[in-house]
Amino acid sequence: MAGPKHKVTKSRIKMRRSHHRAATLTSVKCSKCGELKLAHSLCLACGSYNGRQVIKGKTEV
Ligand SMILES: [Zn+2]
């Protein structure tokens, strides 16, 4: 069985984990109502996506 040849030091662990972080959420303004929304997702304020009404119940602004 293959195993680790050397002990991974605290320093090495920290260096590796320096890249471990949550991805930053990209928010853009909705083209329809101007509300802040997540990129590549439908607007929760007016229910539109890519200039198209997706959720019928939401009011069109
Ligand atoms: Zn909107």
mmCIF file of C-alpha atoms and ligand atoms in Angstrom:
data_model
loop_
_atom_site.group_PDB
_atom_site.id
_atom_site.type_symbol
_atom_site.label_atom_id
_atom_site.label_comp_id
_atom_site.label_asym_id
_atom_site.label_seq_id
_atom_site.Cartn_x
_atom_site.Cartn_y
_atom_site.Cartn_z
ATOM 1 C CA MET A 1 0.000 0.000 0.000
ATOM 2 C CA ALA A 2 1.285 3.426 -0.900
ATOM 3 C CA GLY A 3 1.510 5.829 1.987
ATOM 4 C CA PRO A 4 2.863 9.261 2.745
ATOM 5 C CA LYS A 5 6.653 9.255 2.829
ATOM 6 C CA HIS A 6 7.060 12.322 4.979
ATOM 7 C CA LYS A 7 5.097 14.163 7.605
ATOM 8 C CA VAL A 8 3.211 17.127 6.178
ATOM 9 C CA THR A 9 4.221 20.068 8.360
ATOM 10 C CA LYS A 10 1.838 22.712 9.720
ATOM 11 C CA SER A 11 3.455 25.140 7.327
ATOM 12 C CA ARG A 12 2.737 22.903 4.315
ATOM 13 C CA ILE A 13 -0.873 22.386 5.423
ATOM 14 C CA LYS A 14 -1.322 26.140 5.792
ATOM 15 C CA MET A 15 0.249 26.787 2.385
ATOM 16 C CA ARG A 16 -2.116 24.282 0.780
ATOM 17 C CA ARG A 17 -5.149 25.683 2.572
ATOM 18 C CA SER A 18 -4.312 29.247 1.582
ATOM 19 C CA HIS A 19 -6.380 28.545 -1.549
ATOM 20 C CA HIS A 20 -9.340 27.158 0.397
ATOM 21 C CA ARG A 21 -11.969 29.837 0.568
ATOM 22 C CA ALA A 22 -15.575 30.330 -0.418
ATOM 23 C CA ALA A 23 -16.063 31.686 -3.917
ATOM 24 C CA THR A 24 -17.162 35.306 -3.936
ATOM 25 C CA LEU A 25 -20.747 35.773 -5.057
ATOM 26 C CA THR A 26 -21.040 37.940 -8.149
ATOM 27 C CA SER A 27 -24.050 40.215 -7.965
ATOM 28 C CA VAL A 28 -25.279 42.306 -10.858
ATOM 29 C CA LYS A 29 -28.149 44.731 -11.371
ATOM 30 C CA CYS A 30 -31.346 43.345 -12.867
ATOM 31 C CA SER A 31 -31.871 44.719 -16.361
ATOM 32 C CA LYS A 32 -35.616 44.934 -15.769
ATOM 33 C CA CYS A 33 -36.079 46.386 -12.294
ATOM 34 C CA GLY A 34 -32.537 47.393 -11.360
ATOM 35 C CA GLU A 35 -32.577 45.257 -8.214
ATOM 36 C CA LEU A 36 -29.326 43.572 -7.148
ATOM 37 C CA LYS A 37 -29.363 39.881 -8.116
ATOM 38 C CA LEU A 38 -26.928 36.985 -8.452
ATOM 39 C CA ALA A 39 -25.273 36.659 -11.854
ATOM 40 C CA HIS A 40 -26.654 33.935 -14.167
ATOM 41 C CA SER A 41 -29.771 33.498 -12.050
ATOM 42 C CA LEU A 42 -33.272 34.838 -12.176
ATOM 43 C CA CYS A 43 -34.151 38.050 -10.370
ATOM 44 C CA LEU A 44 -35.977 37.352 -7.120
ATOM 45 C CA ALA A 45 -37.562 40.797 -7.079
ATOM 46 C CA CYS A 46 -39.378 40.721 -10.439
ATOM 47 C CA GLY A 47 -38.971 37.051 -11.464
ATOM 48 C CA SER A 48 -37.348 37.729 -14.821
ATOM 49 C CA TYR A 49 -34.342 36.094 -16.409
ATOM 50 C CA ASN A 50 -32.482 37.381 -19.461
ATOM 51 C CA GLY A 51 -35.232 39.897 -20.179
ATOM 52 C CA ARG A 52 -37.894 37.188 -20.044
ATOM 53 C CA GLN A 53 -40.639 36.780 -17.427
ATOM 54 C CA VAL A 54 -40.081 33.399 -15.764
ATOM 55 C CA ILE A 55 -42.313 33.564 -12.676
ATOM 56 C CA LYS A 56 -45.868 34.578 -13.540
ATOM 57 C CA GLY A 57 -46.945 35.614 -10.055
ATOM 58 C CA LYS A 58 -44.311 38.348 -9.825
ATOM 59 C CA THR A 59 -45.264 41.822 -10.940
ATOM 60 C CA GLU A 60 -43.579 43.192 -14.012
ATOM 61 C CA VAL A 61 -41.783 46.500 -13.402
HETATM 62 ZN ZN ZN B 1 -35.662 42.264 -11.512
#
